[in-house]
């Protein structure tokens, strides 16, 4: 009898080169279970690990996740403290596994505000994973889209190069990577919350009512299937072939 073969893993369309995710809803997930908000953040890490696996299986080369915004310092001090401790623990526990999976890590956001130990772990995770090329995972930590534009403008001004969209883009945090093709936000909110303002100009937006710890590989597959149904026009007309990305006259 012929051995039963597993079906090949589903592949995302090749036009899906970069997924960005606002991982929202951890606090509500925990509160609904009468747990402290910190428990939601902990389970949120498991959902992120599943997302990384899902992107690898589906062949999505770049993933950028929003883990802590520049506005999240406004939260109660104990929640902020708990999140910082969680980031340290996750980097200590998970970096080697991620490297083993072929994940290259990059952190975007302002690092000065972090403890020495967190900054050191970030630097080590980037260095240890630098030669990996299966999945580029960008983690936005103390990141704000407006900050990103300002730091790029400052760097460009300091370089003395003339201003243009291309030149400014070369100084943005995600320079050198394709812009996100798909933005997923969980948690039922329909807003950007100061995530990648520059880079999302022509990104397809997908909102899910699932709370982040509930977002699993099936939910990812549903988001990708919806992306595959979208027609991207970049200002053109239906049916017109378009070059991937923004074309500026
Ligand atoms: C997102 O979940 C995680 C972070 C912002 C760190 P929230 O903590 O915002 O969860 P809700 O939106 O309050 O449910
Ligand atoms: C956005 O979620 C930031 C992250 C997921 C890290 P928030 O929960 O901070 O966003 P708002 O406050 O609802 O806009
Ligand atoms: Mg939230």
Short mmCIF file of C-alpha atoms and ligand atoms in Angstrom, two decimals:
data_model
loop_
_atom_site.label_atom_id
_atom_site.label_comp_id
_atom_site.label_asym_id
_atom_site.label_seq_id
_atom_site.Cartn_x
_atom_site.Cartn_y
_atom_site.Cartn_z
CA UNK A 1 0.00 0.00 0.00
CA UNK A 2 1.38 3.38 -0.96
CA UNK A 3 2.39 5.51 2.02
CA UNK A 4 0.04 8.40 2.64
CA UNK A 5 1.86 11.65 1.98
CA UNK A 6 1.32 14.79 3.97
CA UNK A 7 -0.10 17.56 1.80
CA UNK A 8 2.54 20.18 0.97
CA UNK A 9 2.42 23.20 3.33
CA UNK A 10 0.26 25.98 2.00
CA UNK A 11 2.30 28.75 0.47
CA UNK A 12 1.55 32.44 0.63
CA UNK A 13 1.42 34.19 -2.76
CA UNK A 14 4.88 35.38 -3.86
CA UNK A 15 3.57 38.97 -3.85
CA UNK A 16 3.32 38.71 -0.05
CA UNK A 17 6.86 39.58 0.89
CA UNK A 18 6.29 41.39 4.17
CA UNK A 19 3.63 41.13 6.88
CA UNK A 20 3.39 43.73 9.65
CA UNK A 21 1.34 42.97 12.77
CA UNK A 22 -0.11 45.11 15.55
CA UNK A 23 -0.40 42.45 18.24
CA UNK A 24 -3.28 43.97 20.20
CA UNK A 25 -5.71 42.61 22.78
CA UNK A 26 -3.49 40.88 25.36
CA UNK A 27 -4.92 42.86 28.26
CA UNK A 28 -8.55 42.21 27.34
CA UNK A 29 -7.82 38.52 26.78
CA UNK A 30 -6.47 38.25 30.33
CA UNK A 31 -9.15 40.42 31.93
CA UNK A 32 -11.88 38.24 30.39
CA UNK A 33 -10.30 35.26 32.12
CA UNK A 34 -10.01 37.15 35.43
CA UNK A 35 -6.23 37.04 35.04
CA UNK A 36 -3.78 39.94 35.45
CA UNK A 37 -2.95 41.78 32.21
CA UNK A 38 0.59 40.42 32.47
CA UNK A 39 -0.78 36.91 31.82
CA UNK A 40 -2.14 38.19 28.50
CA UNK A 41 1.30 39.43 27.51
CA UNK A 42 2.81 36.05 28.42
CA UNK A 43 0.32 34.16 26.26
CA UNK A 44 0.88 36.76 23.58
CA UNK A 45 4.46 35.52 23.30
CA UNK A 46 3.17 32.04 22.41
CA UNK A 47 1.01 33.57 19.70
CA UNK A 48 4.08 35.37 18.33
CA UNK A 49 6.04 32.11 18.27
CA UNK A 50 3.20 30.49 16.31
CA UNK A 51 3.17 33.46 13.92
CA UNK A 52 6.89 33.07 13.27
CA UNK A 53 6.38 29.36 12.52
CA UNK A 54 3.43 30.19 10.29
CA UNK A 55 5.42 32.72 8.27
CA UNK A 56 8.25 30.22 7.81
CA UNK A 57 5.86 27.45 6.70
CA UNK A 58 4.05 29.79 4.32
CA UNK A 59 7.28 31.19 2.91
CA UNK A 60 6.73 34.82 3.94
CA UNK A 61 10.25 36.31 4.04
CA UNK A 62 9.75 39.40 6.25
CA UNK A 63 7.67 39.89 9.41
CA UNK A 64 7.52 43.08 11.50
CA UNK A 65 5.68 43.04 14.82
CA UNK A 66 4.69 45.88 17.13
CA UNK A 67 5.64 44.80 20.65
CA UNK A 68 5.87 48.13 22.52
CA UNK A 69 4.99 51.56 21.21
CA UNK A 70 6.59 54.84 22.19
CA UNK A 71 3.22 55.66 23.81
CA UNK A 72 3.05 52.45 25.85
CA UNK A 73 5.19 54.16 28.53
CA UNK A 74 1.90 55.84 29.49
CA UNK A 75 0.70 52.57 31.04
CA UNK A 76 0.80 51.91 34.79
CA UNK A 77 4.39 51.53 35.97
CA UNK A 78 3.94 47.91 37.05
CA UNK A 79 2.67 46.88 33.59
CA UNK A 80 5.58 48.64 31.88
CA UNK A 81 8.02 47.02 34.30
CA UNK A 82 6.44 43.59 33.69
CA UNK A 83 6.71 44.04 29.93
CA UNK A 84 10.39 45.01 30.15
CA UNK A 85 11.06 41.92 32.27
CA UNK A 86 9.14 39.78 29.79
CA UNK A 87 11.25 41.11 26.89
CA UNK A 88 14.43 40.18 28.77
CA UNK A 89 13.12 36.67 29.56
CA UNK A 90 11.91 36.04 26.03
CA UNK A 91 15.22 37.09 24.50
CA UNK A 92 17.14 34.92 26.98
CA UNK A 93 14.92 31.90 26.30
CA UNK A 94 14.08 32.18 22.64
CA UNK A 95 16.99 33.68 20.73
CA UNK A 96 18.81 30.36 20.21
CA UNK A 97 15.61 28.65 19.03
CA UNK A 98 14.91 31.46 16.59
CA UNK A 99 18.43 31.23 15.20
CA UNK A 100 17.91 27.47 14.83
CA UNK A 101 14.77 28.21 12.80
CA UNK A 102 16.72 30.46 10.45
CA UNK A 103 15.33 33.73 11.82
CA UNK A 104 17.30 36.96 11.50
CA UNK A 105 16.32 39.51 14.15
CA UNK A 106 16.32 43.28 13.89
CA UNK A 107 14.94 45.63 16.54
CA UNK A 108 13.47 48.97 15.52
CA UNK A 109 12.78 51.79 17.97
CA UNK A 110 14.64 53.96 20.40
CA UNK A 111 16.90 51.80 22.56
CA UNK A 112 18.25 54.43 24.93
CA UNK A 113 15.28 54.04 27.26
CA UNK A 114 15.97 50.34 27.97
CA UNK A 115 18.00 48.79 30.78
CA UNK A 116 21.59 47.80 30.06
CA UNK A 117 20.66 44.12 30.20
CA UNK A 118 17.84 44.49 27.66
CA UNK A 119 20.04 46.52 25.31
CA UNK A 120 22.76 43.94 25.57
CA UNK A 121 20.35 41.08 24.80
CA UNK A 122 19.01 42.99 21.81
CA UNK A 123 22.52 43.55 20.46
CA UNK A 124 23.45 39.92 21.02
CA UNK A 125 20.25 38.61 19.37
CA UNK A 126 20.94 40.76 16.29
CA UNK A 127 24.59 39.67 16.12
CA UNK A 128 23.90 35.96 16.74
CA UNK A 129 21.19 35.83 14.08
CA UNK A 130 22.92 38.03 11.48
CA UNK A 131 23.71 35.21 9.07
CA UNK A 132 20.19 33.70 9.07
CA UNK A 133 18.04 34.22 6.00
CA UNK A 134 14.84 32.16 6.20
CA UNK A 135 12.76 34.83 7.93
CA UNK A 136 13.64 38.46 8.69
CA UNK A 137 11.86 39.25 11.96
CA UNK A 138 11.74 42.93 12.91
CA UNK A 139 10.56 43.66 16.43
CA UNK A 140 9.31 47.20 17.08
CA UNK A 141 10.19 48.08 20.67
CA UNK A 142 9.76 51.64 21.90
CA UNK A 143 8.90 52.40 18.30
CA UNK A 144 6.80 55.24 16.95
CA UNK A 145 6.13 55.94 13.28
CA UNK A 146 6.58 59.68 13.77
CA UNK A 147 9.85 59.14 15.60
CA UNK A 148 11.05 56.98 12.69
CA UNK A 149 10.35 59.76 10.18
CA UNK A 150 12.08 62.36 12.37
CA UNK A 151 15.18 60.22 12.97
CA UNK A 152 15.39 59.54 9.22
CA UNK A 153 15.07 63.27 8.45
CA UNK A 154 17.80 64.09 10.97
CA UNK A 155 20.12 61.46 9.50
CA UNK A 156 19.43 62.66 5.97
CA UNK A 157 20.02 66.29 6.93
CA UNK A 158 23.29 65.33 8.62
CA UNK A 159 24.42 63.47 5.48
CA UNK A 160 24.02 66.61 3.37
CA UNK A 161 22.28 64.61 0.63
CA UNK A 162 19.31 66.38 -1.04
CA UNK A 163 15.85 65.46 0.28
CA UNK A 164 13.71 63.13 -1.80
CA UNK A 165 11.33 60.26 -0.99
CA UNK A 166 14.00 57.73 -1.95
CA UNK A 167 16.69 59.43 0.09
CA UNK A 168 14.50 59.71 3.18
CA UNK A 169 13.35 56.10 2.73
CA UNK A 170 16.96 54.98 2.86
CA UNK A 171 17.20 56.29 6.42
CA UNK A 172 13.93 54.82 7.73
CA UNK A 173 14.23 51.94 10.19
CA UNK A 174 13.19 49.25 7.70
CA UNK A 175 15.35 50.56 4.85
CA UNK A 176 16.47 47.86 2.46
CA UNK A 177 13.40 45.67 3.04
CA UNK A 178 10.24 45.59 0.94
CA UNK A 179 7.45 47.73 2.40
CA UNK A 180 4.73 45.75 4.22
CA UNK A 181 2.27 44.18 1.78
CA UNK A 182 -0.18 43.24 4.52
CA UNK A 183 -0.85 44.82 7.91
CA UNK A 184 -2.76 42.68 10.39
CA UNK A 185 -4.21 44.27 13.51
CA UNK A 186 -5.94 42.08 16.06
CA UNK A 187 -8.07 43.15 19.00
CA UNK A 188 -10.89 44.74 17.04
CA UNK A 189 -9.42 48.26 16.87
CA UNK A 190 -9.23 49.89 13.47
CA UNK A 191 -6.26 52.21 13.81
CA UNK A 192 -2.53 52.42 13.19
CA UNK A 193 -1.53 53.67 16.68
CA UNK A 194 1.68 55.30 15.37
CA UNK A 195 3.08 52.12 13.83
CA UNK A 196 4.84 52.24 10.45
CA UNK A 197 3.37 55.50 9.14
CA UNK A 198 5.80 55.97 6.26
CA UNK A 199 6.01 52.34 5.21
CA UNK A 200 2.25 51.61 5.19
CA UNK A 201 1.43 54.00 2.34
CA UNK A 202 0.07 51.23 0.07
CA UNK A 203 -0.19 48.32 2.47
CA UNK A 204 -3.35 46.18 2.48
CA UNK A 205 -5.04 46.51 5.89
CA UNK A 206 -6.62 43.53 7.63
CA UNK A 207 -8.42 43.79 10.95
CA UNK A 208 -9.30 40.82 13.12
CA UNK A 209 -11.59 40.79 16.14
CA UNK A 210 -9.53 38.01 17.69
CA UNK A 211 -7.51 39.07 20.71
CA UNK A 212 -3.80 38.62 20.11
CA UNK A 213 -3.30 35.46 22.26
CA UNK A 214 -6.09 33.81 20.20
CA UNK A 215 -4.44 34.54 16.84
CA UNK A 216 -3.22 31.16 15.55
CA UNK A 217 -1.94 29.66 12.31
CA UNK A 218 -5.50 29.26 11.06
CA UNK A 219 -6.13 32.96 11.61
CA UNK A 220 -2.89 33.76 9.77
CA UNK A 221 -3.96 31.56 6.88
CA UNK A 222 -7.31 33.43 6.75
CA UNK A 223 -5.53 36.79 6.62
CA UNK A 224 -3.24 35.58 3.85
CA UNK A 225 -6.20 34.17 1.90
CA UNK A 226 -7.92 37.56 2.16
CA UNK A 227 -4.73 39.29 0.96
CA UNK A 228 -4.64 36.96 -2.04
CA UNK A 229 -8.12 38.21 -3.02
CA UNK A 230 -7.17 41.89 -2.91
CA UNK A 231 -6.31 43.84 -6.04
CA UNK A 232 -3.52 46.34 -5.51
CA UNK A 233 -3.65 49.23 -7.90
CA UNK A 234 -1.17 51.83 -6.63
CA UNK A 235 -3.32 54.58 -8.08
CA UNK A 236 -3.82 52.79 -11.39
CA UNK A 237 -7.01 51.27 -12.78
CA UNK A 238 -8.45 47.73 -12.41
CA UNK A 239 -6.64 45.09 -14.44
CA UNK A 240 -3.67 47.30 -15.22
CA UNK A 241 -0.38 45.52 -14.57
CA UNK A 242 1.47 47.27 -11.77
CA UNK A 243 5.05 47.07 -10.66
CA UNK A 244 5.29 45.93 -7.07
CA UNK A 245 5.58 48.95 -4.82
CA UNK A 246 5.05 52.63 -5.07
CA UNK A 247 6.05 54.36 -8.25
CA UNK A 248 6.72 58.02 -7.87
CA UNK A 249 6.70 60.13 -11.00
C1 LIG B 1 -1.01 44.68 23.11
O1 LIG B 1 -2.06 44.32 23.95
C2 LIG B 1 0.34 44.50 23.77
C3 LIG B 1 1.04 45.75 24.08
C4 LIG B 1 0.64 46.94 23.77
C5 LIG B 1 2.29 45.62 24.78
P1 LIG B 1 -2.71 45.35 24.95
O2 LIG B 1 -1.95 45.31 26.24
O3 LIG B 1 -2.80 46.69 24.32
O4 LIG B 1 -4.14 44.73 25.15
P2 LIG B 1 -5.52 45.53 25.25
O5 LIG B 1 -5.66 46.33 23.99
O6 LIG B 1 -5.43 46.39 26.47
O7 LIG B 1 -6.53 44.45 25.38
C1 LIG B 2 -0.56 49.29 19.81
O1 LIG B 2 -1.50 48.86 20.73
C2 LIG B 2 0.82 48.98 20.27
C3 LIG B 2 1.17 47.57 20.36
C4 LIG B 2 0.43 46.54 20.01
C5 LIG B 2 2.49 47.30 20.85
P1 LIG B 2 -2.11 49.85 21.84
O2 LIG B 2 -3.02 49.02 22.66
O3 LIG B 2 -1.02 50.55 22.55
O4 LIG B 2 -2.90 50.89 20.96
P2 LIG B 2 -4.09 51.89 21.35
O5 LIG B 2 -3.67 52.59 22.61
O6 LIG B 2 -5.30 51.06 21.58
O7 LIG B 2 -4.24 52.78 20.17
MG1 LIG B 3 -4.26 47.57 23.19
#
